[in-house]
Amino acid sequence: MTREERNRRPSPAATSPPEQTEPWVNSRFMKACRLEPTDTKPVWLMRQAGRYMKEYRDLRARVPFLELCKSPHLAAEVTVTAAERLGVDAAIMFADLLLIAEPLGFEVEYDQSEGPSVRPALRDAADVKRLREVNAQESLGYLFDAIRLTRAELNPKLPLLGFAGAPFTLASYLIEGGGSRHYRHTKSLMYRDPGAWRALMEHLARNVANSVNGQIAAGVQAVQIFDTWVGCLNPADYREFVLPFTRLLIERITPGVPVIHFGMGTGMLLEAMREAGGHILGLDFHVELDEAWARLERAAGTRVGIQGNLDPAVLFADLSYIRERARKILDQAGGRPGHIFNLGHGILPDTPVDHVVALVDYVHELSHGAHAASREK
Amino acid sequence: MTREERNRRPSPAATSPPEQTEPWVNSRFMKACRLEPTDTKPVWLMRQAGRYMKEYRDLRARVPFLELCKSPHLAAEVTVTAAERLGVDAAIMFADLLLIAEPLGFEVEYDQSEGPSVRPALRDAADVKRLREVNAQESLGYLFDAIRLTRAELNPKLPLLGFAGAPFTLASYLIEGGGSRHYRHTKSLMYRDPGAWRALMEHLARNVANSVNGQIAAGVQAVQIFDTWVGCLNPADYREFVLPFTRLLIERITPGVPVIHFGMGTGMLLEAMREAGGHILGLDFHVELDEAWARLERAAGTRVGIQGNLDPAVLFADLSYIRERARKILDQAGGRPGHIFNLGHGILPDTPVDHVVALVDYVHELSHGAHAASREK
């Protein structure tokens, strides 16, 4: 697809809702994705189903992480329980960025404290050649089953989100063999063998797109692309080594389905990430939402949606302070449609659940009618 | 000191060189700190004395880290060896950010793989009250001895840098009990008990200033303030919880001594860090040097020096690629005086020493005469 063709693609705001009006189509979340006004601000929280929640810890005491991801009934239960408990405006399918690593030819182990380990680490062009093509229906069937179950159980007014790792973040896990601090091996491959790097990134973009489209076919209403670790790059490296492949992924996603594009430490990359694609850009907590949004609109020349961006550490503060900080984000977003309230990173372990519930309530309470009021101005 | 008084302080460019002209006074590095033109670009590298160097690993096989810091002859040897081996334009005293934690009342242990651990972790107002005042001459005498020895051994044309942790970074180590990923406890104290936070930050600013001034009295020519972890904050939090205390520290540093102010992940904080102080702002590798410098000059309304900012992972690439990336940084800096070439973070372990030596040579070779040429335009 050429640049011109891309520019001619309808923006989400111009996309008409599906013919058969499912109950979620005019939910706050889906309206915000289409940059339409809402009565109250939609809110969901990254890692809303996770270790901070007792129900989840109890389940995990019995079931290892990977088994949980691969058990459709349990994954559906975790997804629905979290969304209902918090009163958020969207559920996100309980799953993991690295589920696709197995069918790509890697062994993945999850250690509660250390994070995932991926073996054998991918280090050179020969390793790239050994990557397998993923038959998503076959190897990720459990995920699609979980989505179907979740969609059936979930309040039909709530949209369900799918997600996947962006090519860079996925590549960094495969190359480093897990999480990393300096991305030394990832950058070494990038700088030393750009040909192998491109082959790897293309392979990942194509296969991740298949997984995302499988999730959409199974019943998710929107997807978030996590380029969690891409903030380790400067803008020039991002444009050369990442942007074309994230764009390739996003362009292959089923048209009409809103895409949220998120990464950590991306304050310097926002304009380039916007160029890579996505209808909504997810902001981390290092940026001021109003400044970031203004920058993006200046750069893009068109309206763009924003998700974010409360610092998850604020949830350890007193309730009155949490309320004040939630209000600040809402004020920064102003009455403009196209803002989805979220944290600027996932909920941290040990976060008090009642503080999380309170945050969701504050967002609803403080934003109720505000949009309507601003529309009348 | 009021804002007006600060503004009346002479900029480094306006400071006359000391009366007795020590050989280092008109070195490239000191000239760059004064924003004066140089024949060739000055370069030094963060962590230039470190694990990547065989001489250092051999010494560390015999001597534990803390013992090395506390042995003036060995610390001097490590400092001088690295500077001479690399051919850089400044030496930086081998020491550690956390040396001051001991006299503040903490026990510090260094584990080669895990990083430092600090006990007991500081968590509340009562812990802040228990902080000790540091008698720098008594408790950091070994550091000042090491500086005197190093200054005597080092090529007299090479400036010697001292350094210290900024209050926030130091506070985060004391509160988290070591390194951290999410700074949960640090931010909790900040958000929940701003009074205790301010008392802590003032205590640290005052005591760090004494340590820095002790280093200056012992013989360093410039200092770098490392606010390594401050990039975990957004600009509003930085301005409220950090800026006043970093300013307090920098204002207390002996006048006339150049101060380099550096932090990681600070792309969104540069303007505020500049307000906090420092003659040279150290850039990490996430920003484009030319854009960052332009932003800073716009915001400050005056000239400001820049240090940085090659990604240390580039040193794992081929020599020709390293040369190309060094040239790019030099091009971004242009002929403007006041740029000190450096990495955008410390040299990584396992970096090939010959690549580091080659980088220093490239910077000298590629920048030689360039400044003179640009001055003639």
PDB file of C-alpha atoms in Angstrom, chain A residues 96-337:
ATOM      1  CA  ASP A  96       0.545 -12.779  27.077  1.00  0.00           C
ATOM      2  CA  LEU A  97       2.734 -11.056  24.493  1.00  0.00           C
ATOM      3  CA  LEU A  98       4.915 -14.146  24.274  1.00  0.00           C
ATOM      4  CA  LEU A  99       2.242 -16.741  23.469  1.00  0.00           C
ATOM      5  CA  ILE A 100       3.293 -16.388  19.838  1.00  0.00           C
ATOM      6  CA  ALA A 101       6.921 -17.216  20.670  1.00  0.00           C
ATOM      7  CA  GLU A 102       6.150 -20.922  21.069  1.00  0.00           C
ATOM      8  CA  PRO A 103       4.752 -21.455  17.557  1.00  0.00           C
ATOM      9  CA  LEU A 104       7.622 -19.289  16.212  1.00  0.00           C
ATOM     10  CA  GLY A 105       9.950 -22.012  17.538  1.00  0.00           C
ATOM     11  CA  PHE A 106      10.929 -20.953  21.056  1.00  0.00           C
ATOM     12  CA  GLU A 107      10.474 -22.398  24.495  1.00  0.00           C
ATOM     13  CA  VAL A 108       9.068 -19.890  26.977  1.00  0.00           C
ATOM     14  CA  GLU A 109       9.187 -20.217  30.737  1.00  0.00           C
ATOM     15  CA  TYR A 110       7.599 -17.884  33.237  1.00  0.00           C
ATOM     16  CA  ASP A 111       9.230 -17.357  36.584  1.00  0.00           C
ATOM     17  CA  GLN A 112       7.098 -15.332  39.010  1.00  0.00           C
ATOM     18  CA  SER A 113       9.956 -13.078  40.069  1.00  0.00           C
ATOM     19  CA  GLU A 114      12.340 -13.054  37.117  1.00  0.00           C
ATOM     20  CA  GLY A 115       9.897 -12.593  34.265  1.00  0.00           C
ATOM     21  CA  PRO A 116       9.797 -14.739  31.137  1.00  0.00           C
ATOM     22  CA  SER A 117      12.771 -16.578  29.679  1.00  0.00           C
ATOM     23  CA  VAL A 118      12.849 -17.477  25.982  1.00  0.00           C
ATOM     24  CA  ARG A 119      15.088 -20.225  24.579  1.00  0.00           C
ATOM     25  CA  PRO A 120      17.084 -20.591  22.423  1.00  0.00           C
ATOM     26  CA  ALA A 121      17.897 -16.892  22.186  1.00  0.00           C
ATOM     27  CA  LEU A 122      17.888 -15.673  18.580  1.00  0.00           C
ATOM     28  CA  ARG A 123      21.229 -14.099  17.750  1.00  0.00           C
ATOM     29  CA  ASP A 124      22.038 -14.124  14.028  1.00  0.00           C
ATOM     30  CA  ALA A 125      20.860 -14.473  10.447  1.00  0.00           C
ATOM     31  CA  ALA A 126      20.862 -18.289  10.647  1.00  0.00           C
ATOM     32  CA  ASP A 127      18.522 -18.113  13.649  1.00  0.00           C
ATOM     33  CA  VAL A 128      16.223 -15.789  11.709  1.00  0.00           C
ATOM     34  CA  LYS A 129      16.050 -18.328   8.881  1.00  0.00           C
ATOM     35  CA  ARG A 130      14.964 -20.996  11.355  1.00  0.00           C
ATOM     36  CA  LEU A 131      11.883 -19.019  12.458  1.00  0.00           C
ATOM     37  CA  ARG A 132       8.646 -20.889  11.794  1.00  0.00           C
ATOM     38  CA  GLU A 133       5.535 -19.536  10.126  1.00  0.00           C
ATOM     39  CA  VAL A 134       2.730 -19.524  12.684  1.00  0.00           C
ATOM     40  CA  ASN A 135      -0.474 -21.331  11.827  1.00  0.00           C
ATOM     41  CA  ALA A 136      -2.528 -19.205  14.185  1.00  0.00           C
ATOM     42  CA  GLN A 137      -5.718 -21.289  14.120  1.00  0.00           C
ATOM     43  CA  GLU A 138      -3.724 -24.365  15.041  1.00  0.00           C
ATOM     44  CA  SER A 139      -1.238 -23.021  17.570  1.00  0.00           C
ATOM     45  CA  LEU A 140      -3.227 -20.179  19.135  1.00  0.00           C
ATOM     46  CA  GLY A 141      -6.612 -21.889  18.998  1.00  0.00           C
ATOM     47  CA  TYR A 142      -6.817 -21.825  22.818  1.00  0.00           C
ATOM     48  CA  LEU A 143      -6.611 -18.009  22.708  1.00  0.00           C
ATOM     49  CA  PHE A 144      -9.374 -17.731  20.141  1.00  0.00           C
ATOM     50  CA  ASP A 145     -11.498 -20.160  22.180  1.00  0.00           C
ATOM     51  CA  ALA A 146     -10.896 -18.018  25.254  1.00  0.00           C
ATOM     52  CA  ILE A 147     -12.026 -14.941  23.318  1.00  0.00           C
ATOM     53  CA  ARG A 148     -15.231 -16.680  22.185  1.00  0.00           C
ATOM     54  CA  LEU A 149     -15.982 -17.781  25.752  1.00  0.00           C
ATOM     55  CA  THR A 150     -15.194 -14.354  27.168  1.00  0.00           C
ATOM     56  CA  ARG A 151     -17.327 -12.569  24.593  1.00  0.00           C
ATOM     57  CA  ALA A 152     -20.226 -14.874  25.488  1.00  0.00           C
ATOM     58  CA  GLU A 153     -19.852 -14.298  29.239  1.00  0.00           C
ATOM     59  CA  LEU A 154     -19.032 -10.596  29.237  1.00  0.00           C
ATOM     60  CA  ASN A 155     -21.657  -7.864  29.564  1.00  0.00           C
ATOM     61  CA  PRO A 156     -22.584  -7.313  25.894  1.00  0.00           C
ATOM     62  CA  LYS A 157     -22.277  -3.563  26.344  1.00  0.00           C
ATOM     63  CA  LEU A 158     -18.564  -3.920  27.163  1.00  0.00           C
ATOM     64  CA  PRO A 159     -16.095  -4.104  24.283  1.00  0.00           C
ATOM     65  CA  LEU A 160     -13.435  -6.790  24.542  1.00  0.00           C
ATOM     66  CA  LEU A 161      -9.855  -5.900  23.576  1.00  0.00           C
ATOM     67  CA  GLY A 162      -7.294  -8.215  22.085  1.00  0.00           C
ATOM     68  CA  PHE A 163      -3.600  -7.428  22.059  1.00  0.00           C
ATOM     69  CA  ALA A 164      -0.207  -8.397  20.708  1.00  0.00           C
ATOM     70  CA  GLY A 165       3.417  -7.380  20.988  1.00  0.00           C
ATOM     71  CA  ALA A 166       4.807  -5.109  18.283  1.00  0.00           C
ATOM     72  CA  PRO A 167       7.637  -6.554  16.200  1.00  0.00           C
ATOM     73  CA  PHE A 168      10.411  -4.688  18.041  1.00  0.00           C
ATOM     74  CA  THR A 169       9.294  -5.670  21.521  1.00  0.00           C
ATOM     75  CA  LEU A 170       8.782  -9.263  20.458  1.00  0.00           C
ATOM     76  CA  ALA A 171      12.182  -9.299  18.716  1.00  0.00           C
ATOM     77  CA  SER A 172      13.849  -7.978  21.862  1.00  0.00           C
ATOM     78  CA  TYR A 173      12.435 -10.855  23.924  1.00  0.00           C
ATOM     79  CA  LEU A 174      13.539 -13.445  21.364  1.00  0.00           C
ATOM     80  CA  ILE A 175      17.027 -11.948  21.024  1.00  0.00           C
ATOM     81  CA  GLU A 176      17.746 -11.183  24.675  1.00  0.00           C
ATOM     82  CA  GLY A 177      16.131 -14.432  25.813  1.00  0.00           C
ATOM     83  CA  GLY A 178      13.740 -12.522  28.060  1.00  0.00           C
ATOM     84  CA  GLY A 179      13.499  -9.045  29.554  1.00  0.00           C
ATOM     85  CA  SER A 180      16.511  -6.758  29.261  1.00  0.00           C
ATOM     86  CA  ARG A 181      18.010  -3.607  30.649  1.00  0.00           C
ATOM     87  CA  HIS A 182      20.294  -2.458  27.862  1.00  0.00           C
ATOM     88  CA  TYR A 183      19.026  -4.389  24.781  1.00  0.00           C
ATOM     89  CA  ARG A 184      22.624  -5.013  23.925  1.00  0.00           C
ATOM     90  CA  HIS A 185      22.065  -8.102  21.752  1.00  0.00           C
ATOM     91  CA  THR A 186      18.991  -6.622  20.066  1.00  0.00           C
ATOM     92  CA  LYS A 187      20.833  -3.471  19.078  1.00  0.00           C
ATOM     93  CA  SER A 188      23.924  -5.440  18.092  1.00  0.00           C
ATOM     94  CA  LEU A 189      21.907  -7.449  15.557  1.00  0.00           C
ATOM     95  CA  MET A 190      20.184  -4.284  14.348  1.00  0.00           C
ATOM     96  CA  TYR A 191      23.450  -2.398  13.827  1.00  0.00           C
ATOM     97  CA  ARG A 192      25.610  -5.292  12.599  1.00  0.00           C
ATOM     98  CA  ASP A 193      23.242  -7.149  10.296  1.00  0.00           C
ATOM     99  CA  PRO A 194      20.426  -4.898   9.113  1.00  0.00           C
ATOM    100  CA  GLY A 195      19.429  -7.501   6.499  1.00  0.00           C
ATOM    101  CA  ALA A 196      18.809 -10.197   9.107  1.00  0.00           C
ATOM    102  CA  TRP A 197      17.083  -7.592  11.275  1.00  0.00           C
ATOM    103  CA  ARG A 198      14.651  -6.657   8.500  1.00  0.00           C
ATOM    104  CA  ALA A 199      13.909 -10.309   7.731  1.00  0.00           C
ATOM    105  CA  LEU A 200      13.182 -10.894  11.431  1.00  0.00           C
ATOM    106  CA  MET A 201      10.952  -7.843  11.766  1.00  0.00           C
ATOM    107  CA  GLU A 202       8.991  -8.690   8.613  1.00  0.00           C
ATOM    108  CA  HIS A 203       8.496 -12.236   9.780  1.00  0.00           C
ATOM    109  CA  LEU A 204       7.207 -11.009  13.118  1.00  0.00           C
ATOM    110  CA  ALA A 205       4.962  -8.310  11.625  1.00  0.00           C
ATOM    111  CA  ARG A 206       3.299 -10.803   9.286  1.00  0.00           C
ATOM    112  CA  ASN A 207       2.777 -13.455  11.925  1.00  0.00           C
ATOM    113  CA  VAL A 208       1.621 -11.073  14.638  1.00  0.00           C
ATOM    114  CA  ALA A 209      -0.910  -9.659  12.161  1.00  0.00           C
ATOM    115  CA  ASN A 210      -2.301 -13.151  11.657  1.00  0.00           C
ATOM    116  CA  SER A 211      -2.633 -13.611  15.401  1.00  0.00           C
ATOM    117  CA  VAL A 212      -4.359 -10.244  15.767  1.00  0.00           C
ATOM    118  CA  ASN A 213      -6.756 -10.969  12.921  1.00  0.00           C
ATOM    119  CA  GLY A 214      -7.505 -14.359  14.474  1.00  0.00           C
ATOM    120  CA  GLN A 215      -8.411 -12.564  17.701  1.00  0.00           C
ATOM    121  CA  ILE A 216     -10.672 -10.194  15.771  1.00  0.00           C
ATOM    122  CA  ALA A 217     -12.362 -13.078  13.964  1.00  0.00           C
ATOM    123  CA  ALA A 218     -12.905 -14.775  17.342  1.00  0.00           C
ATOM    124  CA  GLY A 219     -14.662 -11.709  18.712  1.00  0.00           C
ATOM    125  CA  VAL A 220     -12.540  -8.817  20.018  1.00  0.00           C
ATOM    126  CA  GLN A 221     -13.763  -5.308  19.176  1.00  0.00           C
ATOM    127  CA  ALA A 222     -10.437  -3.462  19.294  1.00  0.00           C
ATOM    128  CA  VAL A 223      -6.759  -4.308  19.743  1.00  0.00           C
ATOM    129  CA  GLN A 224      -3.805  -2.810  21.540  1.00  0.00           C
ATOM    130  CA  ILE A 225      -0.327  -3.191  20.042  1.00  0.00           C
ATOM    131  CA  PHE A 226       2.238  -3.156  22.838  1.00  0.00           C
ATOM    132  CA  ASP A 227       5.638  -1.879  21.770  1.00  0.00           C
ATOM    133  CA  THR A 228       6.528  -1.886  25.432  1.00  0.00           C
ATOM    134  CA  TRP A 229      10.332  -1.740  25.125  1.00  0.00           C
ATOM    135  CA  VAL A 230      10.749   0.456  22.043  1.00  0.00           C
ATOM    136  CA  GLY A 231      11.614   3.448  24.244  1.00  0.00           C
ATOM    137  CA  CYS A 232      15.203   2.144  24.366  1.00  0.00           C
ATOM    138  CA  LEU A 233      15.733   3.601  20.875  1.00  0.00           C
ATOM    139  CA  ASN A 234      16.295   7.143  19.696  1.00  0.00           C
ATOM    140  CA  PRO A 235      13.992   8.608  17.019  1.00  0.00           C
ATOM    141  CA  ALA A 236      16.391   7.977  14.111  1.00  0.00           C
ATOM    142  CA  ASP A 237      16.836   4.300  15.047  1.00  0.00           C
ATOM    143  CA  TYR A 238      13.088   3.968  15.527  1.00  0.00           C
ATOM    144  CA  ARG A 239      12.399   5.359  12.068  1.00  0.00           C
ATOM    145  CA  GLU A 240      14.990   3.161  10.392  1.00  0.00           C
ATOM    146  CA  PHE A 241      14.644  -0.122  12.264  1.00  0.00           C
ATOM    147  CA  VAL A 242      11.105  -0.197  13.657  1.00  0.00           C
ATOM    148  CA  LEU A 243       8.594   2.109  11.991  1.00  0.00           C
ATOM    149  CA  PRO A 244       8.302   0.262   8.644  1.00  0.00           C
ATOM    150  CA  PHE A 245       7.579  -3.034  10.388  1.00  0.00           C
ATOM    151  CA  THR A 246       5.072  -1.726  12.909  1.00  0.00           C
ATOM    152  CA  ARG A 247       3.373  -0.048   9.955  1.00  0.00           C
ATOM    153  CA  LEU A 248       3.364  -3.359   8.089  1.00  0.00           C
ATOM    154  CA  LEU A 249       1.700  -5.020  11.080  1.00  0.00           C
ATOM    155  CA  ILE A 250      -0.913  -2.324  11.589  1.00  0.00           C
ATOM    156  CA  GLU A 251      -1.753  -2.128   7.882  1.00  0.00           C
ATOM    157  CA  ARG A 252      -2.504  -5.845   7.870  1.00  0.00           C
ATOM    158  CA  ILE A 253      -4.981  -5.629  10.740  1.00  0.00           C
ATOM    159  CA  THR A 254      -8.635  -6.120   9.706  1.00  0.00           C
ATOM    160  CA  PRO A 255      -9.900  -2.686   8.556  1.00  0.00           C
ATOM    161  CA  GLY A 256     -12.424  -0.912  10.762  1.00  0.00           C
ATOM    162  CA  VAL A 257     -11.100  -2.375  14.007  1.00  0.00           C
ATOM    163  CA  PRO A 258      -9.620   0.334  16.251  1.00  0.00           C
ATOM    164  CA  VAL A 259      -5.922  -0.083  16.987  1.00  0.00           C
ATOM    165  CA  ILE A 260      -4.310   1.410  20.109  1.00  0.00           C
ATOM    166  CA  HIS A 261      -0.527   1.777  19.775  1.00  0.00           C
ATOM    167  CA  PHE A 262       1.388   1.918  23.054  1.00  0.00           C
ATOM    168  CA  GLY A 263       4.988   1.893  24.260  1.00  0.00           C
ATOM    169  CA  MET A 264       6.968   2.850  27.386  1.00  0.00           C
ATOM    170  CA  GLY A 265       9.481   5.699  27.491  1.00  0.00           C
ATOM    171  CA  THR A 266       8.280   6.918  24.113  1.00  0.00           C
ATOM    172  CA  GLY A 267       8.168  10.656  24.812  1.00  0.00           C
ATOM    173  CA  MET A 268      10.627  11.320  21.980  1.00  0.00           C
ATOM    174  CA  LEU A 269       9.012   8.800  19.606  1.00  0.00           C
ATOM    175  CA  LEU A 270       5.369   9.851  19.612  1.00  0.00           C
ATOM    176  CA  GLU A 271       5.314  11.542  16.196  1.00  0.00           C
ATOM    177  CA  ALA A 272       7.074   8.581  14.596  1.00  0.00           C
ATOM    178  CA  MET A 273       4.812   6.062  16.345  1.00  0.00           C
ATOM    179  CA  ARG A 274       1.817   7.974  15.062  1.00  0.00           C
ATOM    180  CA  GLU A 275       3.247   7.660  11.545  1.00  0.00           C
ATOM    181  CA  ALA A 276       3.646   3.926  12.048  1.00  0.00           C
ATOM    182  CA  GLY A 277      -0.069   3.738  12.675  1.00  0.00           C
ATOM    183  CA  GLY A 278      -2.890   3.213  15.115  1.00  0.00           C
ATOM    184  CA  HIS A 279      -6.091   5.132  15.685  1.00  0.00           C
ATOM    185  CA  ILE A 280      -5.296   5.884  19.308  1.00  0.00           C
ATOM    186  CA  LEU A 281      -1.829   6.508  20.661  1.00  0.00           C
ATOM    187  CA  GLY A 282      -1.266   5.154  24.168  1.00  0.00           C
ATOM    188  CA  LEU A 283       0.834   7.532  26.297  1.00  0.00           C
ATOM    189  CA  ASP A 284       3.091   6.386  29.084  1.00  0.00           C
ATOM    190  CA  PHE A 285       3.218   8.341  32.345  1.00  0.00           C
ATOM    191  CA  HIS A 286       6.436  10.236  31.526  1.00  0.00           C
ATOM    192  CA  VAL A 287       4.709  12.788  29.304  1.00  0.00           C
ATOM    193  CA  GLU A 288       2.188  15.531  30.016  1.00  0.00           C
ATOM    194  CA  LEU A 289      -0.980  14.461  28.193  1.00  0.00           C
ATOM    195  CA  ASP A 290      -1.938  17.924  26.936  1.00  0.00           C
ATOM    196  CA  GLU A 291       1.515  18.663  25.519  1.00  0.00           C
ATOM    197  CA  ALA A 292       1.792  15.249  23.905  1.00  0.00           C
ATOM    198  CA  TRP A 293      -1.643  15.494  22.318  1.00  0.00           C
ATOM    199  CA  ALA A 294      -0.907  18.982  20.970  1.00  0.00           C
ATOM    200  CA  ARG A 295       2.440  17.806  19.567  1.00  0.00           C
ATOM    201  CA  LEU A 296       0.777  14.870  17.826  1.00  0.00           C
ATOM    202  CA  GLU A 297      -1.950  16.943  16.281  1.00  0.00           C
ATOM    203  CA  ARG A 298       0.603  19.475  15.034  1.00  0.00           C
ATOM    204  CA  ALA A 299       2.699  16.710  13.495  1.00  0.00           C
ATOM    205  CA  ALA A 300      -0.139  14.690  12.019  1.00  0.00           C
ATOM    206  CA  GLY A 301      -2.219  17.594  10.792  1.00  0.00           C
ATOM    207  CA  THR A 302      -5.328  15.579  11.684  1.00  0.00           C
ATOM    208  CA  ARG A 303      -7.140  14.595  14.833  1.00  0.00           C
ATOM    209  CA  VAL A 304      -5.798  11.605  16.723  1.00  0.00           C
ATOM    210  CA  GLY A 305      -7.076   9.791  19.787  1.00  0.00           C
ATOM    211  CA  ILE A 306      -5.097   9.498  23.020  1.00  0.00           C
ATOM    212  CA  GLN A 307      -5.056   6.897  25.761  1.00  0.00           C
ATOM    213  CA  GLY A 308      -3.509   7.437  29.175  1.00  0.00           C
ATOM    214  CA  ASN A 309      -1.721   8.324  31.271  1.00  0.00           C
ATOM    215  CA  LEU A 310      -1.822   8.294  35.086  1.00  0.00           C
ATOM    216  CA  ASP A 311       1.378   7.098  36.799  1.00  0.00           C
ATOM    217  CA  PRO A 312       0.429   3.699  38.287  1.00  0.00           C
ATOM    218  CA  ALA A 313       2.453   4.559  41.397  1.00  0.00           C
ATOM    219  CA  VAL A 314      -0.161   7.230  42.186  1.00  0.00           C
ATOM    220  CA  LEU A 315      -2.471   4.336  43.150  1.00  0.00           C
ATOM    221  CA  PHE A 316      -0.354   3.853  46.290  1.00  0.00           C
ATOM    222  CA  ALA A 317      -1.225   7.380  47.465  1.00  0.00           C
ATOM    223  CA  ASP A 318      -4.255   8.430  49.533  1.00  0.00           C
ATOM    224  CA  LEU A 319      -7.648   8.448  47.856  1.00  0.00           C
ATOM    225  CA  SER A 320      -7.900  12.244  47.865  1.00  0.00           C
ATOM    226  CA  TYR A 321      -4.572  12.506  46.065  1.00  0.00           C
ATOM    227  CA  ILE A 322      -5.596   9.839  43.525  1.00  0.00           C
ATOM    228  CA  ARG A 323      -8.753  11.839  42.823  1.00  0.00           C
ATOM    229  CA  GLU A 324      -6.751  15.039  42.354  1.00  0.00           C
ATOM    230  CA  ARG A 325      -4.360  13.365  39.908  1.00  0.00           C
ATOM    231  CA  ALA A 326      -7.236  11.758  37.965  1.00  0.00           C
ATOM    232  CA  ARG A 327      -8.847  15.174  37.698  1.00  0.00           C
ATOM    233  CA  LYS A 328      -5.610  16.650  36.385  1.00  0.00           C
ATOM    234  CA  ILE A 329      -5.490  14.114  33.518  1.00  0.00           C
ATOM    235  CA  LEU A 330      -9.146  14.802  32.706  1.00  0.00           C
ATOM    236  CA  ASP A 331      -8.449  18.542  32.709  1.00  0.00           C
ATOM    237  CA  GLN A 332      -5.469  18.046  30.412  1.00  0.00           C
ATOM    238  CA  ALA A 333      -7.638  16.073  27.986  1.00  0.00           C
ATOM    239  CA  GLY A 334     -10.289  18.802  28.215  1.00  0.00           C
ATOM    240  CA  GLY A 335     -13.621  18.191  26.553  1.00  0.00           C
ATOM    241  CA  ARG A 336     -12.032  16.825  23.379  1.00  0.00           C
ATOM    242  CA  PRO A 337     -13.497  13.518  22.221  1.00  0.00           C
TER     243      PRO A 337
END
